[in-house]
mmCIF file of C-alpha atoms in Angstrom:
data_model
loop_
_atom_site.group_PDB
_atom_site.id
_atom_site.type_symbol
_atom_site.label_atom_id
_atom_site.label_comp_id
_atom_site.label_asym_id
_atom_site.label_seq_id
_atom_site.Cartn_x
_atom_site.Cartn_y
_atom_site.Cartn_z
ATOM 1 C CA UNK A 830 24.201 14.684 13.651
ATOM 2 C CA UNK A 831 21.238 12.305 13.355
ATOM 3 C CA UNK A 832 21.602 9.516 10.814
ATOM 4 C CA UNK A 833 19.512 10.126 7.691
ATOM 5 C CA UNK A 834 16.367 8.022 7.571
ATOM 6 C CA UNK A 835 16.330 5.400 4.847
ATOM 7 C CA UNK A 836 13.307 5.420 2.552
ATOM 8 C CA UNK A 837 12.171 2.610 0.284
ATOM 9 C CA UNK A 838 13.241 4.618 -2.763
ATOM 10 C CA UNK A 839 16.670 5.533 -1.387
ATOM 11 C CA UNK A 840 17.362 1.932 -0.329
ATOM 12 C CA UNK A 841 16.442 0.624 -3.788
ATOM 13 C CA UNK A 842 18.609 3.236 -5.521
ATOM 14 C CA UNK A 843 21.654 2.340 -3.415
ATOM 15 C CA UNK A 844 21.175 -1.389 -4.071
ATOM 16 C CA UNK A 845 20.880 -0.935 -7.827
ATOM 17 C CA UNK A 846 24.131 1.092 -7.797
ATOM 18 C CA UNK A 847 25.735 -1.647 -5.623
ATOM 19 C CA UNK A 848 26.272 0.598 -2.599
ATOM 20 C CA UNK A 849 25.423 -2.069 -0.050
ATOM 21 C CA UNK A 850 25.109 -1.827 3.709
ATOM 22 C CA UNK A 851 26.452 -4.712 5.842
ATOM 23 C CA UNK A 852 23.117 -5.150 7.670
ATOM 24 C CA UNK A 853 19.516 -4.633 6.583
ATOM 25 C CA UNK A 854 16.710 -5.120 9.068
ATOM 26 C CA UNK A 855 13.447 -4.853 7.159
ATOM 27 C CA UNK A 856 10.497 -4.787 9.536
ATOM 28 C CA UNK A 857 6.854 -3.762 9.642
ATOM 29 C CA UNK A 858 3.297 -4.657 8.756
ATOM 30 C CA UNK A 859 3.554 -4.254 4.955
ATOM 31 C CA UNK A 860 5.333 -7.285 3.430
ATOM 32 C CA UNK A 861 5.404 -5.836 -0.097
ATOM 33 C CA UNK A 862 8.272 -3.369 0.464
ATOM 34 C CA UNK A 863 10.245 -5.939 2.473
ATOM 35 C CA UNK A 864 9.950 -8.450 -0.370
ATOM 36 C CA UNK A 865 10.867 -5.866 -3.017
ATOM 37 C CA UNK A 866 14.050 -4.817 -1.211
ATOM 38 C CA UNK A 867 15.032 -8.431 -0.526
ATOM 39 C CA UNK A 868 14.494 -9.398 -4.161
ATOM 40 C CA UNK A 869 16.680 -6.499 -5.279
ATOM 41 C CA UNK A 870 19.470 -7.642 -2.961
ATOM 42 C CA UNK A 871 19.169 -11.219 -4.221
ATOM 43 C CA UNK A 872 19.529 -9.875 -7.767
ATOM 44 C CA UNK A 873 22.349 -7.366 -7.287
ATOM 45 C CA UNK A 874 24.690 -8.502 -4.484
ATOM 46 C CA UNK A 875 26.064 -11.600 -6.219
ATOM 47 C CA UNK A 876 26.011 -11.203 -9.975
ATOM 48 C CA UNK A 877 27.717 -14.439 -10.975
ATOM 49 C CA UNK A 878 25.324 -17.379 -10.733
ATOM 50 C CA UNK A 879 28.111 -19.869 -9.963
ATOM 51 C CA UNK A 880 29.239 -17.757 -6.977
ATOM 52 C CA UNK A 881 25.762 -17.954 -5.446
ATOM 53 C CA UNK A 882 26.229 -21.645 -4.628
ATOM 54 C CA UNK A 883 28.985 -20.768 -2.159
ATOM 55 C CA UNK A 884 28.089 -17.228 -1.105
ATOM 56 C CA UNK A 885 24.300 -16.996 -0.853
ATOM 57 C CA UNK A 886 22.453 -18.480 2.110
ATOM 58 C CA UNK A 887 18.719 -18.406 2.907
ATOM 59 C CA UNK A 888 17.813 -19.089 6.552
ATOM 60 C CA UNK A 889 14.392 -19.304 8.237
ATOM 61 C CA UNK A 890 13.583 -17.907 11.646
ATOM 62 C CA UNK A 891 11.736 -20.980 12.898
ATOM 63 C CA UNK A 892 14.762 -23.187 12.132
ATOM 64 C CA UNK A 893 17.637 -21.045 13.353
ATOM 65 C CA UNK A 894 18.902 -18.870 16.199
ATOM 66 C CA UNK A 895 21.089 -15.801 16.678
ATOM 67 C CA UNK A 896 24.290 -17.820 17.159
ATOM 68 C CA UNK A 897 23.825 -19.655 13.848
ATOM 69 C CA UNK A 898 23.133 -16.389 12.015
ATOM 70 C CA UNK A 899 26.247 -14.784 13.509
ATOM 71 C CA UNK A 900 28.459 -17.773 12.646
ATOM 72 C CA UNK A 901 27.267 -17.626 9.042
ATOM 73 C CA UNK A 902 27.715 -13.847 8.844
ATOM 74 C CA UNK A 903 31.286 -14.009 10.147
ATOM 75 C CA UNK A 904 32.441 -16.277 7.331
ATOM 76 C CA UNK A 905 34.293 -14.690 4.439
ATOM 77 C CA UNK A 906 33.053 -15.024 0.849
ATOM 78 C CA UNK A 907 34.627 -17.673 -1.376
ATOM 79 C CA UNK A 908 36.173 -16.187 -4.529
ATOM 80 C CA UNK A 909 33.640 -13.366 -4.509
ATOM 81 C CA UNK A 910 33.363 -9.790 -3.250
ATOM 82 C CA UNK A 911 30.376 -10.436 -0.981
ATOM 83 C CA UNK A 912 28.394 -13.155 0.671
ATOM 84 C CA UNK A 913 24.645 -12.618 1.079
ATOM 85 C CA UNK A 914 22.644 -14.034 3.977
ATOM 86 C CA UNK A 915 18.860 -13.618 4.024
ATOM 87 C CA UNK A 916 16.950 -14.560 7.164
ATOM 88 C CA UNK A 917 13.283 -14.960 6.294
ATOM 89 C CA UNK A 918 10.557 -14.936 8.977
ATOM 90 C CA UNK A 919 13.083 -13.473 11.391
ATOM 91 C CA UNK A 920 10.270 -12.480 13.759
ATOM 92 C CA UNK A 921 10.365 -16.171 14.794
ATOM 93 C CA UNK A 922 13.997 -15.969 15.998
ATOM 94 C CA UNK A 923 13.459 -15.950 19.749
ATOM 95 C CA UNK A 924 16.867 -14.591 20.744
ATOM 96 C CA UNK A 925 17.190 -12.075 17.926
ATOM 97 C CA UNK A 926 18.504 -9.333 20.235
ATOM 98 C CA UNK A 927 21.708 -11.391 20.570
ATOM 99 C CA UNK A 928 22.580 -10.283 17.031
ATOM 100 C CA UNK A 929 23.530 -6.919 18.524
ATOM 101 C CA UNK A 930 27.183 -7.826 19.133
ATOM 102 C CA UNK A 931 27.643 -8.737 15.466
ATOM 103 C CA UNK A 932 25.752 -5.694 14.172
ATOM 104 C CA UNK A 933 27.975 -3.431 16.284
ATOM 105 C CA UNK A 934 30.968 -4.682 14.287
ATOM 106 C CA UNK A 935 29.742 -6.323 11.050
ATOM 107 C CA UNK A 936 31.934 -7.698 8.261
ATOM 108 C CA UNK A 937 31.980 -5.399 5.252
ATOM 109 C CA UNK A 938 32.113 -8.455 2.962
ATOM 110 C CA UNK A 939 28.809 -9.836 4.333
ATOM 111 C CA UNK A 940 25.383 -8.457 3.454
ATOM 112 C CA UNK A 941 23.021 -9.660 6.187
ATOM 113 C CA UNK A 942 19.296 -9.211 5.484
ATOM 114 C CA UNK A 943 16.772 -9.719 8.273
ATOM 115 C CA UNK A 944 13.110 -10.020 7.181
ATOM 116 C CA UNK A 945 11.126 -9.172 10.332
ATOM 117 C CA UNK A 946 7.583 -9.149 8.951
ATOM 118 C CA UNK A 947 4.240 -8.013 10.404
ATOM 119 C CA UNK A 948 5.775 -6.469 13.523
ATOM 120 C CA UNK A 949 8.548 -4.103 14.575
ATOM 121 C CA UNK A 950 11.672 -4.482 16.635
ATOM 122 C CA UNK A 951 11.644 -2.542 19.890
ATOM 123 C CA UNK A 952 13.554 0.617 18.934
ATOM 124 C CA UNK A 953 14.477 1.150 22.590
ATOM 125 C CA UNK A 954 16.640 -1.980 22.574
ATOM 126 C CA UNK A 955 20.222 -2.277 21.408
ATOM 127 C CA UNK A 956 19.726 -4.224 18.145
ATOM 128 C CA UNK A 957 17.649 -1.480 16.548
ATOM 129 C CA UNK A 958 20.079 1.227 17.683
ATOM 130 C CA UNK A 959 23.108 -0.703 16.417
ATOM 131 C CA UNK A 960 21.439 -1.311 13.045
ATOM 132 C CA UNK A 961 20.566 2.370 12.632
ATOM 133 C CA UNK A 962 24.220 3.207 13.277
ATOM 134 C CA UNK A 963 25.893 0.575 11.098
ATOM 135 C CA UNK A 964 23.293 -0.462 8.522
ATOM 136 C CA UNK A 965 19.685 0.015 7.439
ATOM 137 C CA UNK A 966 16.716 -0.201 9.791
ATOM 138 C CA UNK A 967 13.643 0.119 7.591
ATOM 139 C CA UNK A 968 10.040 0.135 8.787
ATOM 140 C CA UNK A 969 7.644 -1.010 6.042
ATOM 141 C CA UNK A 970 4.322 0.744 6.615
ATOM 142 C CA UNK A 971 0.938 0.246 4.993
ATOM 143 C CA UNK A 972 0.033 2.779 2.319
ATOM 144 C CA UNK A 973 -3.038 4.715 3.550
ATOM 145 C CA UNK A 974 -6.165 4.219 1.437
ATOM 146 C CA UNK A 975 -6.286 7.890 0.481
ATOM 147 C CA UNK A 976 -2.766 7.687 -1.012
ATOM 148 C CA UNK A 977 -3.320 4.507 -3.005
ATOM 149 C CA UNK A 978 -4.317 6.131 -6.307
ATOM 150 C CA UNK A 979 -1.135 8.227 -6.284
ATOM 151 C CA UNK A 980 0.905 5.174 -5.283
ATOM 152 C CA UNK A 981 -0.540 3.161 -8.193
ATOM 153 C CA UNK A 982 0.368 5.988 -10.568
ATOM 154 C CA UNK A 983 3.968 6.114 -9.303
ATOM 155 C CA UNK A 984 4.277 2.312 -9.377
ATOM 156 C CA UNK A 985 3.300 2.248 -13.039
ATOM 157 C CA UNK A 986 5.626 5.149 -13.834
ATOM 158 C CA UNK A 987 8.499 2.909 -12.717
ATOM 159 C CA UNK A 988 7.440 0.569 -15.527
ATOM 160 C CA UNK A 989 7.116 3.434 -18.034
ATOM 161 C CA UNK A 990 3.348 2.967 -18.070
ATOM 162 C CA UNK A 991 0.834 5.802 -17.652
ATOM 163 C CA UNK A 992 -2.610 5.532 -16.108
ATOM 164 C CA UNK A 993 -5.758 7.658 -16.295
ATOM 165 C CA UNK A 994 -6.732 9.152 -12.904
ATOM 166 C CA UNK A 995 -10.113 7.414 -13.037
ATOM 167 C CA UNK A 996 -8.453 4.043 -13.709
ATOM 168 C CA UNK A 997 -6.097 4.574 -10.764
ATOM 169 C CA UNK A 998 -9.035 5.382 -8.509
ATOM 170 C CA UNK A 999 -10.969 2.343 -9.757
ATOM 171 C CA UNK A 1000 -8.041 0.063 -8.899
ATOM 172 C CA UNK A 1001 -7.599 1.747 -5.523
ATOM 173 C CA UNK A 1002 -11.268 1.373 -4.604
ATOM 174 C CA UNK A 1003 -11.382 -2.247 -5.755
ATOM 175 C CA UNK A 1004 -8.084 -3.548 -4.353
ATOM 176 C CA UNK A 1005 -7.712 -1.393 -1.259
ATOM 177 C CA UNK A 1006 -4.128 -1.268 0.005
ATOM 178 C CA UNK A 1007 -3.283 -4.933 -0.599
ATOM 179 C CA UNK A 1008 -0.017 -4.224 -2.431
ATOM 180 C CA UNK A 1009 0.870 -7.796 -3.340
ATOM 181 C CA UNK A 1010 -2.534 -8.252 -4.976
ATOM 182 C CA UNK A 1011 -2.137 -4.869 -6.665
ATOM 183 C CA UNK A 1012 1.268 -5.861 -8.073
ATOM 184 C CA UNK A 1013 -0.205 -9.036 -9.582
ATOM 185 C CA UNK A 1014 -3.031 -7.099 -11.246
ATOM 186 C CA UNK A 1015 -0.603 -4.485 -12.614
ATOM 187 C CA UNK A 1016 1.614 -7.276 -13.967
ATOM 188 C CA UNK A 1017 -1.460 -8.655 -15.732
ATOM 189 C CA UNK A 1018 -2.220 -5.252 -17.300
ATOM 190 C CA UNK A 1019 1.417 -4.729 -18.338
ATOM 191 C CA UNK A 1020 1.488 -8.079 -20.153
ATOM 192 C CA UNK A 1021 -1.610 -7.451 -22.255
ATOM 193 C CA UNK A 1022 -0.633 -3.948 -23.428
ATOM 194 C CA UNK A 1023 0.749 -3.816 -26.983
ATOM 195 C CA UNK A 1024 4.537 -3.570 -27.135
ATOM 196 C CA UNK A 1025 4.717 -0.813 -29.719
ATOM 197 C CA UNK A 1026 1.797 1.318 -28.560
ATOM 198 C CA UNK A 1027 1.907 4.130 -26.007
ATOM 199 C CA UNK A 1028 1.438 2.219 -22.777
ATOM 200 C CA UNK A 1029 -1.415 3.663 -20.727
ATOM 201 C CA UNK A 1030 -3.951 2.037 -18.421
ATOM 202 C CA UNK A 1031 -7.472 3.266 -19.144
ATOM 203 C CA UNK A 1032 -10.784 2.619 -17.340
ATOM 204 C CA UNK A 1033 -11.776 0.401 -20.283
ATOM 205 C CA UNK A 1034 -8.630 -1.705 -19.863
ATOM 206 C CA UNK A 1035 -9.318 -2.098 -16.140
ATOM 207 C CA UNK A 1036 -12.935 -3.026 -16.803
ATOM 208 C CA UNK A 1037 -12.050 -5.655 -19.406
ATOM 209 C CA UNK A 1038 -9.195 -7.318 -17.527
ATOM 210 C CA UNK A 1039 -9.660 -6.751 -13.786
ATOM 211 C CA UNK A 1040 -13.414 -7.188 -13.612
ATOM 212 C CA UNK A 1041 -14.346 -3.710 -12.397
ATOM 213 C CA UNK A 1042 -17.187 -1.921 -14.173
ATOM 214 C CA UNK A 1043 -16.133 1.508 -15.423
ATOM 215 C CA UNK A 1044 -19.712 2.766 -14.922
ATOM 216 C CA UNK A 1045 -20.687 1.023 -11.694
ATOM 217 C CA UNK A 1046 -17.938 1.420 -9.109
ATOM 218 C CA UNK A 1047 -17.150 3.385 -5.967
ATOM 219 C CA UNK A 1048 -15.504 6.173 -7.958
ATOM 220 C CA UNK A 1049 -18.715 6.755 -9.925
ATOM 221 C CA UNK A 1050 -20.817 6.368 -6.763
ATOM 222 C CA UNK A 1051 -18.958 9.257 -5.120
ATOM 223 C CA UNK A 1052 -19.513 11.430 -8.198
ATOM 224 C CA UNK A 1053 -23.234 10.615 -8.166
ATOM 225 C CA UNK A 1054 -23.562 11.276 -4.427
ATOM 226 C CA UNK A 1055 -21.600 14.532 -4.631
ATOM 227 C CA UNK A 1056 -24.011 15.862 -7.251
ATOM 228 C CA UNK A 1057 -27.041 14.280 -5.505
ATOM 229 C CA UNK A 1058 -27.862 12.232 -8.592
ATOM 230 C CA UNK A 1059 -30.389 9.910 -6.949
ATOM 231 C CA UNK A 1060 -31.107 7.866 -10.078
ATOM 232 C CA UNK A 1061 -27.457 7.096 -10.829
ATOM 233 C CA UNK A 1062 -26.655 6.383 -7.172
ATOM 234 C CA UNK A 1063 -29.469 3.851 -6.987
ATOM 235 C CA UNK A 1064 -28.389 2.206 -10.241
ATOM 236 C CA UNK A 1065 -24.885 1.755 -8.869
ATOM 237 C CA UNK A 1066 -25.939 0.238 -5.550
ATOM 238 C CA UNK A 1067 -28.343 -2.100 -7.380
ATOM 239 C CA UNK A 1068 -25.390 -3.218 -9.494
ATOM 240 C CA UNK A 1069 -23.394 -3.743 -6.276
ATOM 241 C CA UNK A 1070 -26.246 -5.860 -4.906
ATOM 242 C CA UNK A 1071 -26.165 -8.092 -7.985
ATOM 243 C CA UNK A 1072 -22.352 -8.357 -7.919
ATOM 244 C CA UNK A 1073 -21.521 -8.586 -4.198
ATOM 245 C CA UNK A 1074 -18.237 -10.470 -4.658
ATOM 246 C CA UNK A 1075 -16.653 -7.623 -6.629
ATOM 247 C CA UNK A 1076 -18.406 -4.853 -4.686
ATOM 248 C CA UNK A 1077 -18.467 -5.717 -0.963
ATOM 249 C CA UNK A 1078 -19.797 -3.138 1.463
ATOM 250 C CA UNK A 1079 -16.450 -3.321 3.286
ATOM 251 C CA UNK A 1080 -14.839 -1.755 0.208
ATOM 252 C CA UNK A 1081 -17.516 0.932 -0.265
ATOM 253 C CA UNK A 1082 -17.771 2.243 3.311
ATOM 254 C CA UNK A 1083 -14.113 3.390 3.573
ATOM 255 C CA UNK A 1084 -14.486 5.264 0.273
ATOM 256 C CA UNK A 1085 -17.613 7.035 1.525
ATOM 257 C CA UNK A 1086 -15.964 7.782 4.860
ATOM 258 C CA UNK A 1087 -12.872 9.202 3.148
ATOM 259 C CA UNK A 1088 -14.956 11.440 0.871
ATOM 260 C CA UNK A 1089 -17.130 12.925 3.608
ATOM 261 C CA UNK A 1090 -14.190 13.305 6.009
ATOM 262 C CA UNK A 1091 -12.413 15.296 3.324
ATOM 263 C CA UNK A 1092 -15.588 17.247 2.613
ATOM 264 C CA UNK A 1093 -15.693 18.242 6.266
ATOM 265 C CA UNK A 1094 -12.105 19.506 5.955
ATOM 266 C CA UNK A 1095 -13.251 21.564 2.951
ATOM 267 C CA UNK A 1096 -16.049 23.135 5.001
ATOM 268 C CA UNK A 1097 -13.557 24.363 7.590
ATOM 269 C CA UNK A 1098 -10.841 25.436 5.166
ATOM 270 C CA UNK A 1099 -10.543 29.213 4.915
ATOM 271 C CA UNK A 1100 -9.068 29.198 1.426
ATOM 272 C CA UNK A 1101 -11.652 27.491 -0.773
ATOM 273 C CA UNK A 1102 -9.911 28.250 -4.045
ATOM 274 C CA UNK A 1103 -8.892 25.227 -6.104
ATOM 275 C CA UNK A 1104 -5.307 25.576 -4.897
ATOM 276 C CA UNK A 1105 -6.413 26.023 -1.276
ATOM 277 C CA UNK A 1106 -8.633 22.935 -1.315
ATOM 278 C CA UNK A 1107 -5.981 20.819 -3.049
ATOM 279 C CA UNK A 1108 -3.460 21.864 -0.419
ATOM 280 C CA UNK A 1109 -5.856 21.167 2.465
ATOM 281 C CA UNK A 1110 -6.727 17.713 1.108
ATOM 282 C CA UNK A 1111 -3.230 16.794 -0.048
ATOM 283 C CA UNK A 1112 -4.427 16.180 -3.609
ATOM 284 C CA UNK A 1113 -1.736 15.795 -6.265
ATOM 285 C CA UNK A 1114 -4.139 16.300 -9.160
ATOM 286 C CA UNK A 1115 -7.342 18.289 -9.580
ATOM 287 C CA UNK A 1116 -9.404 15.527 -11.233
ATOM 288 C CA UNK A 1117 -11.164 14.797 -7.909
ATOM 289 C CA UNK A 1118 -11.562 18.417 -6.915
ATOM 290 C CA UNK A 1119 -14.893 18.833 -8.709
ATOM 291 C CA UNK A 1120 -16.513 16.223 -6.438
ATOM 292 C CA UNK A 1121 -15.588 18.339 -3.412
ATOM 293 C CA UNK A 1122 -16.611 21.709 -4.835
ATOM 294 C CA UNK A 1123 -20.001 20.226 -5.837
ATOM 295 C CA UNK A 1124 -20.314 18.491 -2.467
ATOM 296 C CA UNK A 1125 -19.720 21.776 -0.641
ATOM 297 C CA UNK A 1126 -22.804 23.195 -2.349
ATOM 298 C CA UNK A 1127 -24.981 20.140 -1.739
ATOM 299 C CA UNK A 1128 -24.075 19.150 1.824
ATOM 300 C CA UNK A 1129 -23.909 21.451 4.834
ATOM 301 C CA UNK A 1130 -21.266 20.874 7.502
ATOM 302 C CA UNK A 1131 -23.936 19.580 9.916
ATOM 303 C CA UNK A 1132 -25.255 17.156 7.290
ATOM 304 C CA UNK A 1133 -21.708 15.887 6.719
ATOM 305 C CA UNK A 1134 -21.276 15.344 10.486
ATOM 306 C CA UNK A 1135 -24.455 13.259 10.523
ATOM 307 C CA UNK A 1136 -23.404 11.281 7.437
ATOM 308 C CA UNK A 1137 -20.026 10.391 8.951
ATOM 309 C CA UNK A 1138 -21.797 9.205 12.095
ATOM 310 C CA UNK A 1139 -24.185 7.093 9.998
ATOM 311 C CA UNK A 1140 -21.297 5.557 8.028
ATOM 312 C CA UNK A 1141 -19.689 4.492 11.325
ATOM 313 C CA UNK A 1142 -22.981 2.981 12.485
ATOM 314 C CA UNK A 1143 -23.434 1.139 9.186
ATOM 315 C CA UNK A 1144 -19.896 -0.239 9.439
ATOM 316 C CA UNK A 1145 -20.626 -1.597 12.920
ATOM 317 C CA UNK A 1146 -23.960 -3.088 11.786
ATOM 318 C CA UNK A 1147 -22.248 -4.769 8.799
ATOM 319 C CA UNK A 1148 -20.071 -6.533 11.358
ATOM 320 C CA UNK A 1149 -23.093 -7.784 13.319
ATOM 321 C CA UNK A 1150 -23.371 -5.076 15.970
ATOM 322 C CA UNK A 1151 -27.076 -4.603 16.817
ATOM 323 C CA UNK A 1152 -28.014 -6.219 13.510
ATOM 324 C CA UNK A 1153 -29.254 -9.763 13.022
ATOM 325 C CA UNK A 1154 -31.317 -9.569 9.835
ATOM 326 C CA UNK A 1155 -30.415 -6.686 7.497
ATOM 327 C CA UNK A 1156 -28.162 -7.743 4.604
ATOM 328 C CA UNK A 1157 -25.145 -5.737 3.466
ATOM 329 C CA UNK A 1158 -27.114 -4.632 0.408
ATOM 330 C CA UNK A 1159 -29.950 -3.486 2.649
ATOM 331 C CA UNK A 1160 -27.555 -1.580 4.899
ATOM 332 C CA UNK A 1161 -26.008 0.196 1.915
ATOM 333 C CA UNK A 1162 -29.431 1.153 0.540
ATOM 334 C CA UNK A 1163 -30.425 2.619 3.915
ATOM 335 C CA UNK A 1164 -27.169 4.558 4.122
ATOM 336 C CA UNK A 1165 -27.373 5.982 0.608
ATOM 337 C CA UNK A 1166 -31.013 7.006 1.179
ATOM 338 C CA UNK A 1167 -29.983 8.840 4.363
ATOM 339 C CA UNK A 1168 -27.119 10.588 2.542
ATOM 340 C CA UNK A 1169 -29.214 11.761 -0.399
ATOM 341 C CA UNK A 1170 -32.297 12.914 1.543
#
């Protein structure tokens, strides 16, 4: 029987209930989940602060090797149930595969945590296979842009804080999928909310404290474009032009691309009922559905094909391809004109 895959949520639950694995290899391009799991282990493995002096060791990949890690892991805890060893920047351990012999037969009283950030171990080699058998091999992946609003909602639910769908989309459009930056902004919002009031993040709260306009943002731009509201679309891109730091074209183009890619899916979906479209697009809530049903009426499939092509061209030009003089604001104006006409 294949070993059950460990998810971020399942790993966190087991740590909080003190059901530890002897080895954790946390790898992948998204540092946020790796840091969260490591912080949980640092909090829950050794509960007595005085025991940490003897039983908690932080090592760094650039300053250590596999033999040193193994020697530390094979020691027994001193007057404690566990010892915890965290190897940060483990991607810099040149001979890391030599850990395999230890991982094949780890001490149950040692919790060894390997932070292998921004890259993955070769799953074809023995260390990964041994870790999957005797511990936790977790790949930390980036959250796709189209899932960020839902991720923000779930992240706040963990803190017993609600969020309006529009506010979640505003944060997603503004912050992208930079989770560490997102966490800092959510911490800021959590601090300023009244203790006794019903905690809920609104567009007004985001506007006042994150610096995103609730009227002039990518979320509102999509609504204006979907309904072919030329006046509102132009007002928004003029606002973007005056506030380029908070509204870079590199943040707007992926939002436009995502909308029209989804609109193309809608055109070729047989079941165009609300439920059918939500299923086809993987939407968890229907607050965005109106933009797609309106867009279906206003943009033919061929027009959507051409728009997607133009978005790709604009993206390349914004990076200097066949463009030496047109500013980002100029490129966005040209693109929006093409979309609306």
